[in-house]
CSV table of C-alpha atoms and ligand atoms in Angstrom, one decimal:
chain,number,residue,atom,x,y,z
A,3,MET,CA,88.5,94.9,82.4
A,4,SER,CA,91.4,96.9,81.1
A,5,GLU,CA,95.0,96.1,80.1
A,6,HIS,CA,96.6,93.2,81.9
A,7,GLN,CA,100.3,93.9,82.2
A,8,SER,CA,102.2,90.8,81.4
A,9,ASP,CA,105.2,91.7,83.7
A,10,CYS,CA,103.0,92.5,86.7
A,11,ILE,CA,102.7,90.0,89.5
A,12,PHE,CA,99.4,91.5,90.8
A,13,CYS,CA,97.9,91.3,87.3
A,14,ALA,CA,99.0,87.6,87.2
A,15,ILE,CA,97.3,87.0,90.5
A,16,VAL,CA,94.1,88.8,89.4
A,17,ALA,CA,94.1,86.7,86.3
A,18,GLY,CA,94.5,83.5,88.3
A,19,ASP,CA,97.8,82.8,86.7
A,20,SER,CA,99.8,83.1,90.0
A,21,PRO,CA,98.7,81.7,93.3
A,22,ALA,CA,97.7,83.9,96.3
A,23,GLU,CA,95.7,83.6,99.5
A,24,ILE,CA,92.7,85.7,98.5
A,25,VAL,CA,90.5,86.8,101.5
A,26,ASP,CA,88.0,89.1,99.8
A,27,SER,CA,87.0,90.0,96.3
A,28,ASP,CA,84.4,92.0,94.4
A,29,GLU,CA,83.9,93.3,90.9
A,30,HIS,CA,86.6,95.8,91.2
A,31,THR,CA,89.1,94.4,93.7
A,32,ILE,CA,90.8,91.4,95.2
A,33,THR,CA,92.4,91.3,98.7
A,34,LEU,CA,95.3,88.9,99.3
A,35,MET,CA,97.6,88.1,102.1
A,36,ASP,CA,101.0,89.8,101.8
A,37,ILE,CA,103.7,87.2,101.1
A,38,ASN,CA,106.1,89.1,103.6
A,39,PRO,CA,103.7,90.1,106.3
A,40,ALA,CA,104.6,93.0,108.6
A,41,THR,CA,102.2,91.7,111.2
A,42,LYS,CA,99.8,88.8,111.6
A,43,GLY,CA,97.1,89.4,109.0
A,44,HIS,CA,98.9,91.9,106.7
A,45,ALA,CA,96.8,92.0,103.5
A,46,LEU,CA,96.9,94.0,100.2
A,47,VAL,CA,93.8,95.4,98.5
A,48,VAL,CA,94.5,95.2,94.8
A,49,PRO,CA,92.2,96.7,92.1
A,50,ARG,CA,91.6,94.3,89.3
A,51,ARG,CA,92.4,97.0,86.8
A,52,HIS,CA,96.1,97.7,86.4
A,53,THR,CA,97.0,101.3,87.3
A,54,GLU,CA,100.4,102.2,88.6
A,55,ASP,CA,99.8,104.3,91.7
A,56,LEU,CA,97.8,106.9,93.6
A,57,LEU,CA,98.4,109.5,91.0
A,58,THR,CA,97.1,107.5,88.1
A,59,ILE,CA,94.3,105.4,89.6
A,60,GLY,CA,90.7,106.4,88.6
A,61,ALA,CA,88.3,107.8,91.1
A,62,GLU,CA,85.9,104.8,90.9
A,63,GLU,CA,88.7,102.3,91.4
A,64,LEU,CA,90.1,104.3,94.3
A,65,VAL,CA,86.7,104.4,96.0
A,66,HIS,CA,86.2,100.6,95.6
A,67,ALA,CA,89.7,100.0,97.0
A,68,ALA,CA,89.0,102.2,100.0
A,69,LEU,CA,85.7,100.4,100.6
A,70,ALA,CA,87.4,97.0,100.3
A,71,ALA,CA,90.1,98.1,102.8
A,72,GLN,CA,87.4,99.0,105.3
A,73,ARG,CA,85.5,95.8,104.7
A,74,VAL,CA,88.6,93.7,105.2
A,75,ALA,CA,89.7,95.7,108.3
A,76,ARG,CA,86.2,95.0,109.8
A,77,ARG,CA,86.6,91.3,109.1
A,78,MET,CA,90.0,91.3,110.7
A,79,GLU,CA,88.6,93.1,113.7
A,80,ALA,CA,86.0,90.3,114.1
A,81,THR,CA,88.5,87.5,113.6
A,82,LEU,CA,92.1,88.4,114.6
A,83,ASP,CA,91.5,90.5,117.7
A,84,PRO,CA,93.9,93.3,116.6
A,85,ASP,CA,94.4,96.5,118.7
A,86,GLY,CA,94.4,98.8,115.7
A,87,PHE,CA,95.1,99.2,112.0
A,88,ASN,CA,97.3,101.1,109.6
A,89,LEU,CA,96.5,101.6,105.9
A,90,LEU,CA,99.5,102.3,103.7
A,91,ASN,CA,100.0,103.1,100.1
A,92,ALA,CA,103.4,103.5,98.6
A,93,THR,CA,103.5,105.6,95.4
A,94,ARG,CA,106.9,105.4,93.5
A,95,ALA,CA,110.1,103.9,94.6
A,96,ALA,CA,111.1,106.9,96.7
A,97,ALA,CA,108.1,106.1,98.9
A,98,TRP,CA,109.0,102.3,99.1
A,99,GLN,CA,106.8,101.1,96.2
A,100,THR,CA,108.1,97.8,94.9
A,101,VAL,CA,105.1,96.5,93.0
A,102,PHE,CA,103.9,99.1,90.5
A,103,HIS,CA,100.2,98.1,90.5
A,104,PHE,CA,98.3,100.3,92.9
A,105,HIS,CA,97.5,98.6,96.2
A,106,ILE,CA,96.5,99.5,99.8
A,107,HIS,CA,98.3,97.7,102.6
A,108,VAL,CA,95.8,96.8,105.4
A,109,ILE,CA,98.0,96.1,108.4
A,110,PRO,CA,96.4,95.0,111.6
A,111,ARG,CA,98.3,96.3,114.6
A,112,TYR,CA,98.9,94.7,118.0
A,113,GLU,CA,100.1,96.4,121.2
A,114,ASP,CA,103.2,94.1,121.2
A,115,ASP,CA,104.0,94.1,117.5
A,116,PRO,CA,107.5,95.2,116.4
A,117,LEU,CA,106.5,98.0,114.0
A,118,GLN,CA,107.7,101.5,114.6
A,119,LEU,CA,106.7,104.9,113.4
A,120,PRO,CA,108.9,105.4,110.3
A,121,TRP,CA,109.7,109.1,111.0
A,122,ILE,CA,110.9,111.0,114.0
A,123,PRO,CA,108.4,113.7,115.0
A,124,ARG,CA,110.3,116.9,115.6
A,125,GLY,CA,109.5,120.5,116.0
A,126,ALA,CA,108.8,122.6,112.9
A,127,ASP,CA,109.2,126.1,111.7
A,128,MET,CA,105.7,127.4,111.4
A,129,ASP,CA,106.6,130.0,108.8
A,130,GLU,CA,108.0,127.2,106.6
A,131,ILE,CA,104.8,125.1,107.1
A,132,SER,CA,102.7,128.1,106.2
A,133,ALA,CA,104.8,128.7,103.1
A,134,ILE,CA,104.5,125.1,101.9
A,135,ALA,CA,100.7,125.2,102.6
A,136,ALA,CA,100.4,128.3,100.4
A,137,THR,CA,102.4,126.6,97.6
A,138,ILE,CA,100.1,123.5,97.7
A,139,ARG,CA,96.9,125.7,97.8
A,140,GLU,CA,98.2,127.8,94.9
A,141,GLY,CA,98.6,124.6,92.8
A,142,GLN,CA,94.9,123.8,93.0
B,206,5GP,P1,104.9,97.9,98.1
B,206,5GP,O1,106.3,97.8,98.5
B,206,5GP,O2,104.8,98.1,96.6
B,206,5GP,O3,104.1,98.9,98.8
B,206,5GP,O4,104.2,96.5,98.5
B,206,5GP,C1,104.3,95.4,97.7
B,206,5GP,C2,104.0,94.3,98.6
B,206,5GP,O5,103.7,93.1,97.9
B,206,5GP,C3,105.1,93.9,99.6
B,206,5GP,O6,104.7,94.0,100.9
B,206,5GP,C4,105.4,92.4,99.2
B,206,5GP,O7,105.7,91.6,100.3
B,206,5GP,C5,104.2,92.0,98.5
B,206,5GP,N1,104.4,91.0,97.4
B,206,5GP,C6,105.3,91.1,96.4
B,206,5GP,N2,105.2,90.0,95.6
B,206,5GP,C7,104.2,89.3,96.1
B,206,5GP,C8,103.5,88.1,95.6
B,206,5GP,O8,103.9,87.5,94.7
B,206,5GP,N3,102.5,87.6,96.4
B,206,5GP,C9,102.0,88.3,97.5
B,206,5GP,N4,101.0,87.8,98.1
B,206,5GP,N5,102.6,89.4,97.9
B,206,5GP,C10,103.6,89.9,97.2
B,207,ZN,ZN1,99.2,95.0,87.3
């Protein structure tokens, strides 16, 4: 396993040096309950290997994290009777990342939970969308 970052809370949890409610683990990941849950059951899939975010995680680690998220969601589906799910990743502070060790939030949703869509859907200028799409395509 690669570099354990001494100042990283998730590395400390992976190493067993800090307590957590772990609900799933495999060779590549652990999944623990979020200490500040957005809803009942909010969990975090954390790769054992320290990488900062979506842009730096390796393909294999990302695949295993996605598979763990699905596995945990299915287990929540069987045990918590949720009405739906959100998966969320925050990459960098501008996108709300606060722990800089890649993780996927698995958030079970309930019809009566208090969460709200964090953006306001509004009409868009189709020419602008097309121009941005072209910019992204050209960057490939
Ligand atoms: P981020 O904001 O980086 O997407 O998510 C970090 C998440 O980690 C937050 O939802 C926060 O509540 C959770 N968290 C931070 N420190 C700890 C901790 O020590 N233990 C657990 N279980 N969760 C933590
Ligand atoms: Zn870490």
